Tab-separated table of C-alpha atoms in Angstrom:
chain	number	residue	atom	x	y	z
A	10	LEU	CA	99.230	183.286	194.036
A	11	SER	CA	99.715	184.979	197.366
A	12	ILE	CA	98.816	188.639	197.836
A	13	THR	CA	102.418	189.311	198.908
A	14	TYR	CA	103.786	187.826	195.652
A	15	VAL	CA	101.292	189.734	193.494
A	16	CYS	CA	102.146	193.007	195.234
A	17	SER	CA	105.857	192.374	194.798
A	18	ILE	CA	105.355	191.922	191.039
A	19	ILE	CA	103.268	195.098	190.789
A	20	SER	CA	105.869	197.086	192.719
A	21	GLY	CA	108.623	195.813	190.453
A	22	SER	CA	110.592	194.020	193.136
A	23	VAL	CA	110.286	190.716	191.247
A	24	THR	CA	111.100	190.412	187.541
A	25	THR	CA	109.842	187.316	185.784
A	26	PRO	CA	111.364	185.938	182.554
A	27	GLN	CA	108.266	187.072	180.702
A	28	GLN	CA	108.668	190.609	182.013
A	29	MET	CA	112.318	190.679	181.037
A	30	ALA	CA	111.491	189.448	177.530
A	31	LEU	CA	108.773	192.092	177.162
A	32	GLN	CA	111.089	194.848	178.390
A	33	THR	CA	113.784	193.770	175.936
A	34	ALA	CA	111.321	193.712	173.042
A	35	LEU	CA	109.921	197.124	173.957
A	36	ASP	CA	113.406	198.615	174.311
A	37	GLN	CA	114.234	197.367	170.810
A	38	GLU	CA	111.030	198.905	169.420
A	39	VAL	CA	111.728	202.219	171.150
A	40	ALA	CA	115.271	202.259	169.734
A	41	SER	CA	113.954	201.480	166.247
A	42	ASN	CA	111.288	204.190	166.442
A	43	ARG	CA	113.713	206.803	167.755
A	44	ALA	CA	116.283	205.958	165.080
A	45	ALA	CA	113.722	206.886	162.431
A	46	ILE	CA	113.285	210.493	163.547
A	47	TYR	CA	116.378	211.707	161.715
A	48	ALA	CA	116.880	211.784	157.964
A	49	ASP	CA	119.927	209.982	156.557
A	50	ASN	CA	121.805	213.214	155.860
A	51	THR	CA	121.106	214.434	159.404
A	52	LYS	CA	122.500	211.199	160.833
A	53	LYS	CA	125.670	211.603	158.782
A	54	SER	CA	126.100	215.202	159.912
A	55	TYR	CA	125.521	214.361	163.567
A	56	SER	CA	128.032	211.528	163.345
A	57	THR	CA	130.679	213.891	161.959
A	58	HIS	CA	129.897	216.593	164.538
A	59	MET	CA	129.941	214.139	167.435
A	60	LYS	CA	133.306	212.718	166.392
A	61	LYS	CA	134.772	216.227	166.236
A	62	TYR	CA	133.359	217.134	169.654
A	63	PHE	CA	134.647	213.948	171.278
A	64	GLN	CA	138.116	214.618	169.866
A	65	PHE	CA	138.067	218.115	171.340
A	66	CYS	CA	136.991	216.825	174.754
A	67	ALA	CA	139.708	214.164	174.687
A	68	SER	CA	142.366	216.773	173.864
A	69	LEU	CA	141.454	218.674	177.053
A	70	GLY	CA	140.834	215.599	179.181
A	71	ARG	CA	137.172	216.476	179.743
A	72	THR	CA	133.969	214.474	179.580
A	73	PRO	CA	131.558	215.456	176.776
A	74	VAL	CA	128.566	215.546	179.131
A	75	PRO	CA	127.778	217.582	181.147
A	76	ALA	CA	129.381	220.597	179.495
A	77	SER	CA	129.722	224.017	181.097
A	78	PRO	CA	129.045	227.236	179.126
A	79	ASN	CA	132.771	228.003	179.242
A	80	HIS	CA	133.596	224.573	177.800
A	81	ILE	CA	131.109	225.127	174.958
A	82	ALA	CA	132.475	228.613	174.280
A	83	GLN	CA	136.003	227.203	174.108
A	84	TYR	CA	134.814	224.578	171.645
A	85	ALA	CA	133.199	227.291	169.522
A	86	ALA	CA	136.482	229.227	169.461
A	87	TYR	CA	138.312	226.024	168.552
A	88	LEU	CA	135.943	225.328	165.660
A	89	ALA	CA	136.166	228.925	164.414
A	90	ARG	CA	139.849	228.382	163.728
A	91	SER	CA	139.041	226.144	160.765
A	92	ILE	CA	135.373	226.495	159.726
A	93	LYS	CA	132.904	229.270	158.916
A	94	PRO	CA	130.940	230.927	161.735
A	95	SER	CA	127.666	229.570	160.346
A	96	SER	CA	129.103	226.060	160.455
A	97	VAL	CA	130.206	226.553	164.063
A	98	ARG	CA	126.570	226.765	165.137
A	99	GLN	CA	125.751	223.574	163.254
A	100	TYR	CA	128.596	221.718	164.966
A	101	LEU	CA	127.469	222.948	168.381
A	102	ASN	CA	123.981	221.465	167.983
A	103	ILE	CA	125.274	217.987	168.786
A	104	ILE	CA	126.143	219.129	172.321
A	105	GLY	CA	122.493	219.894	173.027
A	106	VAL	CA	121.434	216.551	171.549
A	107	LEU	CA	123.946	214.643	173.701
A	108	HIS	CA	122.646	216.330	176.843
A	109	LEU	CA	119.008	215.667	175.984
A	110	GLU	CA	119.844	212.028	175.242
A	111	SER	CA	121.415	211.873	178.717
A	112	PHE	CA	118.220	213.320	180.247
A	113	LEU	CA	120.001	216.586	181.009
A	114	PRO	CA	118.915	220.128	180.059
A	115	ASN	CA	120.429	221.697	176.959
A	116	PRO	CA	123.315	223.834	178.308
A	117	MET	CA	123.219	226.151	175.297
A	118	LYS	CA	119.592	227.165	175.712
A	119	ASP	CA	119.360	230.746	176.971
A	120	SER	CA	123.117	230.823	177.689
A	121	TRP	CA	124.291	234.410	177.300
A	122	TYR	CA	127.913	233.295	177.596
A	123	VAL	CA	127.646	230.977	174.593
A	124	LYS	CA	125.498	233.351	172.532
A	125	SER	CA	127.851	236.288	173.107
A	126	THR	CA	130.812	234.127	172.094
A	127	LEU	CA	129.111	233.165	168.847
A	128	THR	CA	128.165	236.774	168.145
A	129	GLY	CA	131.776	237.783	168.679
A	130	ILE	CA	132.952	235.102	166.264
A	131	ASP	CA	130.539	236.464	163.650
A	132	LEU	CA	131.843	240.008	164.136
A	133	VAL	CA	135.517	239.076	164.149
A	134	GLN	CA	135.554	236.586	161.294
A	135	GLY	CA	132.441	237.412	159.320
A	136	ASP	CA	130.707	234.891	157.131
A	137	PRO	CA	130.386	236.084	153.536
A	138	VAL	CA	127.484	234.553	151.692
A	139	THR	CA	128.461	232.412	148.738
A	140	ARG	CA	125.514	232.194	146.405
A	141	ARG	CA	125.221	229.262	144.077
A	142	THR	CA	124.561	229.875	140.423
A	143	PRO	CA	120.792	229.555	139.955
A	144	VAL	CA	119.437	227.080	137.435
A	145	THR	CA	117.697	228.970	134.642
A	146	PRO	CA	116.176	227.951	131.302
A	147	GLU	CA	119.220	229.506	129.630
A	148	LEU	CA	121.550	227.323	131.686
A	149	LEU	CA	119.480	224.237	130.900
A	150	MET	CA	119.759	224.998	127.181
A	151	LYS	CA	123.550	225.188	127.505
A	152	MET	CA	123.526	221.797	129.249
A	153	TYR	CA	121.372	220.308	126.530
A	154	CYS	CA	123.967	221.214	123.895
A	155	HIS	CA	126.413	218.830	125.599
A	156	LEU	CA	123.981	215.920	125.966
A	157	ASP	CA	122.581	213.196	123.742
A	158	PRO	CA	119.372	212.332	125.616
A	159	HIS	CA	117.829	210.368	122.737
A	160	ALA	CA	120.603	207.767	122.455
A	161	ASN	CA	122.792	207.901	125.559
A	162	MET	CA	121.128	206.286	128.574
A	163	GLN	CA	122.951	208.314	131.233
A	164	ASP	CA	122.346	211.584	129.390
A	165	SER	CA	118.686	210.693	128.946
A	166	MET	CA	118.188	209.928	132.650
A	167	PHE	CA	120.066	213.045	133.713
A	168	TRP	CA	118.074	215.279	131.375
A	169	ALA	CA	114.703	213.883	132.439
A	170	ALA	CA	115.617	214.173	136.131
A	171	ALA	CA	116.978	217.709	135.742
A	172	LEU	CA	113.852	218.977	133.960
A	173	LEU	CA	111.570	217.233	136.450
A	174	MET	CA	113.352	218.862	139.382
A	175	PHE	CA	113.328	222.276	137.724
A	176	PHE	CA	109.719	222.420	136.532
A	177	GLY	CA	108.329	220.260	139.344
A	178	VAL	CA	110.184	222.272	142.016
A	179	LEU	CA	111.445	219.028	143.517
A	180	ARG	CA	114.510	218.127	145.506
A	181	LYS	CA	117.068	215.621	144.355
A	182	SER	CA	116.129	213.442	147.342
A	183	ASN	CA	112.684	212.946	145.761
A	184	LEU	CA	114.185	211.394	142.676
A	185	MET	CA	117.238	209.425	143.714
A	186	PRO	CA	119.168	208.118	146.739
A	187	ASP	CA	122.619	209.154	147.954
A	188	THR	CA	123.881	205.594	147.451
A	189	ILE	CA	122.599	202.575	145.550
A	190	LYS	CA	121.926	200.667	148.774
A	191	SER	CA	119.898	203.512	150.272
A	192	PHE	CA	117.245	203.435	147.542
A	193	GLU	CA	113.761	203.244	149.118
A	194	PRO	CA	110.679	202.648	146.917
A	195	LYS	CA	108.486	204.359	149.544
A	196	LYS	CA	110.613	207.482	149.330
A	197	HIS	CA	112.143	207.705	145.868
A	198	PHE	CA	110.354	207.610	142.542
A	199	VAL	CA	109.623	204.278	140.880
A	200	ARG	CA	108.209	203.778	137.407
A	201	SER	CA	104.667	203.207	138.697
A	202	ASP	CA	104.663	206.725	140.166
A	203	PHE	CA	104.444	208.104	136.614
A	204	ASN	CA	101.200	207.964	134.670
A	205	PHE	CA	101.488	208.990	131.003
A	206	ASN	CA	98.121	210.030	129.596
A	207	ARG	CA	96.950	210.102	125.981
A	208	ASP	CA	96.633	213.885	126.017
A	209	GLY	CA	100.362	214.178	126.720
A	210	THR	CA	100.073	215.093	130.389
A	211	VAL	CA	102.058	213.197	132.992
A	212	LEU	CA	100.700	212.645	136.493
A	213	ILE	CA	103.334	211.979	139.135
A	214	ASN	CA	102.753	210.585	142.615
A	215	VAL	CA	105.054	212.493	144.988
A	216	LYS	CA	105.401	210.423	148.162
A	217	TYR	CA	108.197	212.194	150.017
A	218	SER	CA	109.316	215.728	150.755
A	219	LYS	CA	111.262	217.576	153.425
A	220	THR	CA	107.983	218.424	155.169
A	221	ASN	CA	106.544	214.934	154.642
A	222	GLN	CA	109.385	212.631	155.659
A	223	PHE	CA	107.117	209.956	157.114
A	224	GLN	CA	105.006	209.484	153.965
A	225	LYS	CA	101.769	210.270	155.811
A	226	ARG	CA	100.389	211.805	152.657
A	227	SER	CA	101.175	212.163	148.976
A	228	PHE	CA	100.253	214.649	146.304
A	229	GLU	CA	99.862	214.481	142.572
A	230	LEU	CA	102.070	216.593	140.345
A	231	LYS	CA	100.714	217.297	136.872
A	232	LEU	CA	103.053	218.131	133.999
A	233	LEU	CA	101.543	219.611	130.860
A	234	PRO	CA	102.598	218.547	127.349
A	235	SER	CA	104.878	220.670	125.216
A	236	HIS	CA	107.060	220.243	122.144
A	237	HIS	CA	109.771	222.517	123.519
A	238	VAL	CA	113.203	221.013	124.063
A	239	LEU	CA	112.851	221.835	127.762
A	240	ALA	CA	109.560	219.951	128.139
A	241	PRO	CA	109.876	217.505	131.061
A	242	THR	CA	107.031	215.358	129.701
A	243	ALA	CA	108.938	214.620	126.503
A	244	ALA	CA	112.196	214.041	128.384
A	245	LEU	CA	110.557	211.581	130.784
A	246	SER	CA	108.857	209.696	127.974
A	247	ALA	CA	112.120	209.449	126.030
A	248	ALA	CA	114.091	208.247	129.054
A	249	PHE	CA	111.555	205.592	130.028
A	250	ASP	CA	111.204	204.394	126.424
A	251	LEU	CA	114.977	204.132	126.107
A	252	VAL	CA	115.194	201.917	129.202
A	253	PRO	CA	111.892	200.072	129.738
A	254	LEU	CA	111.605	198.612	133.234
A	255	PRO	CA	108.884	197.050	135.430
A	256	PRO	CA	106.609	199.301	137.539
A	257	SER	CA	108.529	198.594	140.763
A	258	ALA	CA	111.916	199.583	139.306
A	259	PRO	CA	113.630	202.891	140.133
A	260	ALA	CA	112.475	205.685	137.860
A	261	PHE	CA	115.988	206.905	137.048
A	262	VAL	CA	118.684	204.309	136.454
A	263	ILE	CA	122.257	203.946	135.243
A	264	THR	CA	122.000	200.401	133.860
A	265	GLU	CA	119.473	198.514	131.777
A	266	THR	CA	118.998	196.126	134.729
A	267	GLY	CA	117.596	198.920	136.898
A	268	VAL	CA	120.465	200.041	139.118
A	269	PRO	CA	119.274	203.417	140.490
A	270	MET	CA	120.994	206.656	139.589
A	271	THR	CA	122.485	208.237	142.712
A	272	GLY	CA	122.955	211.853	143.646
A	273	ARG	CA	126.707	211.488	143.222
A	274	VAL	CA	126.361	210.205	139.670
A	275	PHE	CA	123.885	212.957	138.855
A	276	ASN	CA	126.209	215.669	140.194
A	277	GLY	CA	129.176	214.220	138.331
A	278	ILE	CA	127.665	214.589	134.873
A	279	PHE	CA	128.212	218.371	134.904
């Protein structure tokens, strides 16, 4: 090889087929890695927010990026016509993401014009806090009166999952997926994550949490035995005995063949 040819390759003026193939492969890996940074629910929210923002831009004949502070403030006022002030801020986040993805600075960062507009929306419209009814042992007892967890498979799975979330201080996303197709054994509980000991304790391998979304670590949750109707150990044992499944199967199911219970099914029981 001539020195001139080697230098041209190093400088990037000549692209060989091998270089093009490597660039394509690396671009695909980068895209795959970057797609994993957002949780599924975040992706859904961003998709909804982006669609709304694009519709607004189209109605005014403007491009989404770059956006001026006045354009963003107008969008905030537009959103405030139909959604709560707290939701307005959530919808605006996508504008910053779009700019960063376009290698542009976030136009909302340190923008007094945008911040003052949002403050004004808060003052004019207000945003009353709607508190959800907390789950208490008394509420769980009322639920139990309407269930048959020892004979009905769906009731049994619901009851075991509800008690595990309550006493284990776990999120629903630990136990079950949003949809059947989105079930992930590395994220959601499978039968092998539960170890039933002779002394009545149950050791549970928790692989995923909101602060551990990449499964870099796991921790062991220990449930103590009890004969109380609200004992999660007894509820889990009853549910798993009612529907025996292999270790790799989802922990909480809606069929005897192992179809996972989803968050929608869980919410629909009560």
